[in-house]
JSON list of C-alpha atoms in Angstrom, two decimals:
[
{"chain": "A", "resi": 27, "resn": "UNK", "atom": "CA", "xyz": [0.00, 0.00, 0.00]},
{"chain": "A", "resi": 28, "resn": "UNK", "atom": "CA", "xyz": [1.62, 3.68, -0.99]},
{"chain": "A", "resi": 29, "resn": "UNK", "atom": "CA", "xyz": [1.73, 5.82, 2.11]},
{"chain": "A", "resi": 30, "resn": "UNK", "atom": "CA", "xyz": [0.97, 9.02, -0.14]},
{"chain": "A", "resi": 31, "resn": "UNK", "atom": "CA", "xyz": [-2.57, 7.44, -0.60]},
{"chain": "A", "resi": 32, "resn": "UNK", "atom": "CA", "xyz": [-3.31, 6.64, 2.61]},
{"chain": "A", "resi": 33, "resn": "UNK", "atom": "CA", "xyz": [-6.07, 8.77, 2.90]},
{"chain": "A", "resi": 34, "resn": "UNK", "atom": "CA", "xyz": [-7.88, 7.31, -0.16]},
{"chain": "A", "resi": 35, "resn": "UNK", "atom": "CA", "xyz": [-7.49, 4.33, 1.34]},
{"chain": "A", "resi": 36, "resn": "UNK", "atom": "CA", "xyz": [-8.69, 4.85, 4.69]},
{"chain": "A", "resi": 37, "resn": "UNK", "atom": "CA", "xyz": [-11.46, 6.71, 3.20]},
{"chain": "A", "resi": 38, "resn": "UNK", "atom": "CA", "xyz": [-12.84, 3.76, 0.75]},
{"chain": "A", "resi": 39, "resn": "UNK", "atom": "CA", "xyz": [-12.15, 1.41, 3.82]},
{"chain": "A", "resi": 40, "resn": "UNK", "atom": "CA", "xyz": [-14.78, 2.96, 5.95]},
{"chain": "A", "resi": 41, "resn": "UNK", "atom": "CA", "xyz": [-17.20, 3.22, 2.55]},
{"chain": "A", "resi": 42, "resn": "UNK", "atom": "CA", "xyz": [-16.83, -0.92, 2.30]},
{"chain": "A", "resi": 43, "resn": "UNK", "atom": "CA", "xyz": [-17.37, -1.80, 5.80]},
{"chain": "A", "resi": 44, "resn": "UNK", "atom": "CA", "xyz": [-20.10, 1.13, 5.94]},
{"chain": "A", "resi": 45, "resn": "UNK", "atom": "CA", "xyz": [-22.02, -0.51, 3.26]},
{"chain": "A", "resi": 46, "resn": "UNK", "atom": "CA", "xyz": [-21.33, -4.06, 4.46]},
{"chain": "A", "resi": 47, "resn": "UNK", "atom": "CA", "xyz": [-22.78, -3.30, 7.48]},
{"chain": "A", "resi": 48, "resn": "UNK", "atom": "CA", "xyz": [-25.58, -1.89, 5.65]},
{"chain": "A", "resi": 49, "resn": "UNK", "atom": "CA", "xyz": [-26.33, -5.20, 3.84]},
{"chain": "A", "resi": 50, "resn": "UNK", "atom": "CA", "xyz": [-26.22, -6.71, 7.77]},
{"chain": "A", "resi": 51, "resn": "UNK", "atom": "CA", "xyz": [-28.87, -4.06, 8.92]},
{"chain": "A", "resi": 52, "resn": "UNK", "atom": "CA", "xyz": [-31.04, -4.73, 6.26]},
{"chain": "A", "resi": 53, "resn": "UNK", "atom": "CA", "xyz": [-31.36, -8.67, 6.41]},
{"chain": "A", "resi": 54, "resn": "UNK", "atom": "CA", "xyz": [-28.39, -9.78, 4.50]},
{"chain": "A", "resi": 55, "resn": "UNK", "atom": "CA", "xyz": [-26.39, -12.58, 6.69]},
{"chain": "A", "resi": 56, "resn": "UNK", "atom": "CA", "xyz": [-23.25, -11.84, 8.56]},
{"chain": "A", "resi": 57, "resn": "UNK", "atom": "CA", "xyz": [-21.32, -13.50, 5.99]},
{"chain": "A", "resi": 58, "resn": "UNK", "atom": "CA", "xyz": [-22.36, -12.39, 2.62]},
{"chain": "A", "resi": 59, "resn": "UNK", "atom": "CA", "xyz": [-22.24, -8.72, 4.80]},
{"chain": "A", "resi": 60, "resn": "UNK", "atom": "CA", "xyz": [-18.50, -9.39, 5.22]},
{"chain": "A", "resi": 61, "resn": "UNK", "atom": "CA", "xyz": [-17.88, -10.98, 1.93]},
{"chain": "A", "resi": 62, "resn": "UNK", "atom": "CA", "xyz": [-19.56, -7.23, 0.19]},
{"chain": "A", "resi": 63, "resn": "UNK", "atom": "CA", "xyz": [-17.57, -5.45, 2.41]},
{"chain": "A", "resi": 64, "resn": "UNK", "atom": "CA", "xyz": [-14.28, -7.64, 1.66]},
{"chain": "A", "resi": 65, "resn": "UNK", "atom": "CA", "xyz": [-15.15, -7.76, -2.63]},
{"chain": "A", "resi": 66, "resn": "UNK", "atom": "CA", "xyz": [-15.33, -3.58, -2.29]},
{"chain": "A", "resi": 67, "resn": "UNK", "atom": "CA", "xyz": [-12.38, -3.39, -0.12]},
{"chain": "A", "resi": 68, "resn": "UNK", "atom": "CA", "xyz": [-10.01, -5.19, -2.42]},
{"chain": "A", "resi": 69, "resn": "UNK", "atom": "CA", "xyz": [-11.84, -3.00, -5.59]},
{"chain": "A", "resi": 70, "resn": "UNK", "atom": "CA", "xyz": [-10.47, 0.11, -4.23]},
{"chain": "A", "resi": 71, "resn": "UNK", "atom": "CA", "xyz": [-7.00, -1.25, -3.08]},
{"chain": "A", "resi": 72, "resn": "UNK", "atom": "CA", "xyz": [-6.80, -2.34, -6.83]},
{"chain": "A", "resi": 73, "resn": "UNK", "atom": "CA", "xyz": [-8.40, 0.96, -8.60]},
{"chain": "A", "resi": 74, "resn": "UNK", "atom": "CA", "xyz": [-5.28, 2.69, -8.60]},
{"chain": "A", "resi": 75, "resn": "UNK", "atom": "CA", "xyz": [-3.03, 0.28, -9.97]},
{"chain": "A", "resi": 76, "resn": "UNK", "atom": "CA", "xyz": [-5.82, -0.80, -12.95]},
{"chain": "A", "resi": 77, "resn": "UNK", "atom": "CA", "xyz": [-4.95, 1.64, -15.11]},
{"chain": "A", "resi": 78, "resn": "UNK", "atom": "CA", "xyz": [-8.15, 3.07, -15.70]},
{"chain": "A", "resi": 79, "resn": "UNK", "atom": "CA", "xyz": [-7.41, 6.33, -13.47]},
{"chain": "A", "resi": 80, "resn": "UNK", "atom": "CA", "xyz": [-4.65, 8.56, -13.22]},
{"chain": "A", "resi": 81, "resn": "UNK", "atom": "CA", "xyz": [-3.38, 8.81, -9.37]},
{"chain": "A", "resi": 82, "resn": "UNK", "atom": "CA", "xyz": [-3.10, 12.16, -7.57]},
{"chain": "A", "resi": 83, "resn": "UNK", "atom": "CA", "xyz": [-2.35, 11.44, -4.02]},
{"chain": "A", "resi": 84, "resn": "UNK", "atom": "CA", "xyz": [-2.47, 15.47, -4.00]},
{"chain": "A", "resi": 85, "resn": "UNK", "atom": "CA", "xyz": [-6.02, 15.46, -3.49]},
{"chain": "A", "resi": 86, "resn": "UNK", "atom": "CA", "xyz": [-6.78, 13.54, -0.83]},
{"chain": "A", "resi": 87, "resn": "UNK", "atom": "CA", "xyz": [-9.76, 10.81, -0.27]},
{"chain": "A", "resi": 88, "resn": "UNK", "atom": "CA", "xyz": [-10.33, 11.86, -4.71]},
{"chain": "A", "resi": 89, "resn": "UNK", "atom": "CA", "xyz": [-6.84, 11.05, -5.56]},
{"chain": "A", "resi": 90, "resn": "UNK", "atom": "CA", "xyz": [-8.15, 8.91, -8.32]},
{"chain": "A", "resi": 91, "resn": "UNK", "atom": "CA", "xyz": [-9.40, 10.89, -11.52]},
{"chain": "A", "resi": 92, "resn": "UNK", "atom": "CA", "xyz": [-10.08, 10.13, -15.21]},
{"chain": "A", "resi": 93, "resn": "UNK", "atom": "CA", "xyz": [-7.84, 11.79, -18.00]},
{"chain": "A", "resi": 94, "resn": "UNK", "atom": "CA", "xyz": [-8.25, 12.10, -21.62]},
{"chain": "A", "resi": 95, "resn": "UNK", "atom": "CA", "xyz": [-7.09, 8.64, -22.95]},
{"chain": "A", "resi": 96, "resn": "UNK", "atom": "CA", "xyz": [-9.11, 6.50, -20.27]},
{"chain": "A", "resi": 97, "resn": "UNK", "atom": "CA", "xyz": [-12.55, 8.75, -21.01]},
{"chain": "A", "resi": 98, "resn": "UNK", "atom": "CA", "xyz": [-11.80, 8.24, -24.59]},
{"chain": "A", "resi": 99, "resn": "UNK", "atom": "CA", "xyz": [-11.33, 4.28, -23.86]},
{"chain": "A", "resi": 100, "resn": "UNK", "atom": "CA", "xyz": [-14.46, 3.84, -21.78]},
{"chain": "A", "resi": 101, "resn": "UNK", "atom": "CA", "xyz": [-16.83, 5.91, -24.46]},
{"chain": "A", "resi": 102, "resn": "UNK", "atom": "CA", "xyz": [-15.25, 3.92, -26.74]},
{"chain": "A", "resi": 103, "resn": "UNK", "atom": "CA", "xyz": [-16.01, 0.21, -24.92]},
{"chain": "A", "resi": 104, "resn": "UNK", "atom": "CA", "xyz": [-19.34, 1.77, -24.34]},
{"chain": "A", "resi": 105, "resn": "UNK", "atom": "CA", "xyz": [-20.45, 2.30, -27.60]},
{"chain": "A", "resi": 106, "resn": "UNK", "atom": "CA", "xyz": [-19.34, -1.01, -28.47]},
{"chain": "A", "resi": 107, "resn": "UNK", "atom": "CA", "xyz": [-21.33, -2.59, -25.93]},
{"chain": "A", "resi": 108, "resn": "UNK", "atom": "CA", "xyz": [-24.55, -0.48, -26.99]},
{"chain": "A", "resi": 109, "resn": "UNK", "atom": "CA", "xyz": [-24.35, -1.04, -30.33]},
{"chain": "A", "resi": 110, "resn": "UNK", "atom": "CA", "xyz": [-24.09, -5.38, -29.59]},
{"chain": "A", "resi": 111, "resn": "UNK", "atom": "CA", "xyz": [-26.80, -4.69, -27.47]},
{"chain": "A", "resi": 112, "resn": "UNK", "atom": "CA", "xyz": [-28.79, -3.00, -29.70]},
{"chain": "A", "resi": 113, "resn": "UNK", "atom": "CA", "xyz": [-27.94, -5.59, -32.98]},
{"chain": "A", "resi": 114, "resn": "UNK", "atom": "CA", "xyz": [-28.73, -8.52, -30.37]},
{"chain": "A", "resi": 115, "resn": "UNK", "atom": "CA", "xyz": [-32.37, -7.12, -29.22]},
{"chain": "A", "resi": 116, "resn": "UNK", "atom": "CA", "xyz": [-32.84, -6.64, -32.86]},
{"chain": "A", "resi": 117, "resn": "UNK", "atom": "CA", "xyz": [-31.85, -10.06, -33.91]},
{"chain": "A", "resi": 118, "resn": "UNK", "atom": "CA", "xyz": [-34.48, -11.55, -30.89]},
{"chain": "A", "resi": 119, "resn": "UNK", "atom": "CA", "xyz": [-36.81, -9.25, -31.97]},
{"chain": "A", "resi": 120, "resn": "UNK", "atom": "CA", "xyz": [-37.05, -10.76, -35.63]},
{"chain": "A", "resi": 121, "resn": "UNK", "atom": "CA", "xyz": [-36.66, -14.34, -34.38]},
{"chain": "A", "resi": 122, "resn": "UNK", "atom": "CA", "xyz": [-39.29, -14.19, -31.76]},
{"chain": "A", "resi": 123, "resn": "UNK", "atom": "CA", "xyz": [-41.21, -12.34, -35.01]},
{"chain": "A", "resi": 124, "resn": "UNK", "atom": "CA", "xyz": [-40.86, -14.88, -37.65]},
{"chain": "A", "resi": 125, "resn": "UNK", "atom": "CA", "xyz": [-41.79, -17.75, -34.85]},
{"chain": "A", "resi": 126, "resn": "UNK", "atom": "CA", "xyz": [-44.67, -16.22, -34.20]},
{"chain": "A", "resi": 127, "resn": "UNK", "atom": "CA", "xyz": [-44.45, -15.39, -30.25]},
{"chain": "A", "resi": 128, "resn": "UNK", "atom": "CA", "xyz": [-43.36, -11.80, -29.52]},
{"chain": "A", "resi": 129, "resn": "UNK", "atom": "CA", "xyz": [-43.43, -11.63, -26.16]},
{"chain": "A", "resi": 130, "resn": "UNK", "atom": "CA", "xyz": [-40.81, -14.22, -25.51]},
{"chain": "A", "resi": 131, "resn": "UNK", "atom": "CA", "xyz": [-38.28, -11.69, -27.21]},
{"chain": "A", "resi": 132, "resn": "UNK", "atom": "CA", "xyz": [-37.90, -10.59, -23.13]},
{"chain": "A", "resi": 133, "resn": "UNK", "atom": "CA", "xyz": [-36.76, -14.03, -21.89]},
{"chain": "A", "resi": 134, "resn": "UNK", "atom": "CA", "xyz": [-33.56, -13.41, -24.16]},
{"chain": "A", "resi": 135, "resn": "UNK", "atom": "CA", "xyz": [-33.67, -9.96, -22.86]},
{"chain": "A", "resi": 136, "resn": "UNK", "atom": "CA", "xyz": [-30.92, -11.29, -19.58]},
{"chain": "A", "resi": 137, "resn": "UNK", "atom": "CA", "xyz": [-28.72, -13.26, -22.08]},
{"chain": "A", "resi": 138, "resn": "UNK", "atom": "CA", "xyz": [-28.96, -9.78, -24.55]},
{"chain": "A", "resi": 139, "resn": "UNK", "atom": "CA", "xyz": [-27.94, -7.34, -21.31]},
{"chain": "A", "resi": 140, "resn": "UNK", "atom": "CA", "xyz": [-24.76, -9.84, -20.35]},
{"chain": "A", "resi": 141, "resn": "UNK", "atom": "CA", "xyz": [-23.85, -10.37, -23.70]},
{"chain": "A", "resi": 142, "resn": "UNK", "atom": "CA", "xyz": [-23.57, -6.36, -23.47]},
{"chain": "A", "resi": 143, "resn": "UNK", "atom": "CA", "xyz": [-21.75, -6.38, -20.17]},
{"chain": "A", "resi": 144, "resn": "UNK", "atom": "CA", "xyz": [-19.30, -8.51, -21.13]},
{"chain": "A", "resi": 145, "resn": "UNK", "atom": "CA", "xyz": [-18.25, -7.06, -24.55]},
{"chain": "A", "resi": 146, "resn": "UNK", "atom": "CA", "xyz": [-18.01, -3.63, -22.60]},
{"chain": "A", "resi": 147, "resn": "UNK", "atom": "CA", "xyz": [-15.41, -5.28, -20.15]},
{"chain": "A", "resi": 148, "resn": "UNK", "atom": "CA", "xyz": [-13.79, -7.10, -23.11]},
{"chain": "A", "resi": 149, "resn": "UNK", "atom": "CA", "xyz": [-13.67, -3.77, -25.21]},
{"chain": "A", "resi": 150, "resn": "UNK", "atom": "CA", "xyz": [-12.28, -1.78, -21.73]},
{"chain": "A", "resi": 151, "resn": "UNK", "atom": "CA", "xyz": [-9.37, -4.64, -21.66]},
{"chain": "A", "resi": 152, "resn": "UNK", "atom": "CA", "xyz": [-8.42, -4.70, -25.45]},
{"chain": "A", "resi": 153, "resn": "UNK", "atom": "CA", "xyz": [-8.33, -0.93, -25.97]},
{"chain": "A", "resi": 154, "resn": "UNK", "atom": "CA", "xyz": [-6.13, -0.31, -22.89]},
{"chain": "A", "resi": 155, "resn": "UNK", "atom": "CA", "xyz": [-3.32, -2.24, -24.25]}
]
């Protein structure tokens, strides 16, 4: 852990366990509450080596901002992901169509939405090479 980002750390430390105790309060077991808090807590000790922010320990608890190239890189992966999305509730659309039943077009509607996730995430990894 760098020392000059200690209060980032600290700060997004508090947020996890705040929010895992938040799952607790609400109904959530004691073990899924600490497995939240322990998923988020290792997500922020790994932001700032991902290489999808540019570190300034300068600003405190925000040391983490977005420059040029990773904005450009995450519209980019976006729009990749919309426009699979939007080809693949097409393609369900005309299928469900020609079979005759419509509706079912929103069963494929989950599959359509990961299929969308997944190609952002993919995009994201490829174009920061």
């Amino acid at each position: 852990m760098r020392r000059d980002l200690l209060p980032y750390t600290l700060s997004r430390i508090v947020l996890s366990l705040a929010l895992g105790g938040f799952f607790y309060l609400s109904g959530s077991s004691v073990w899924s509450a600490m497995l939240i808090a322990g998923v988020l807590i290792a997500l922020f000790l790994w932001a700032p080596n991902s290489g999808r922010y540019s570190v300034h320990p300068e600003y405190g608890i925000t040391a983490l901002r977005r420059d040029e190239r990773t904005q450009v890189i995450n519209d980019q992966a976006a729009r990749n992901a919309f426009v699979v999305v939007m080809l693949l509730s097409g393609a369900a659309l005309i299928y469900c169509g020609a079979i005759g039943i419509a509706s079912d077009a929103l069963v494929y509607l989950k599959i359509i939405l990961l299929a969308g996730v997944g190609v952002y995430y993919i995009s994201d990894l490829a174009l920061r090479r």
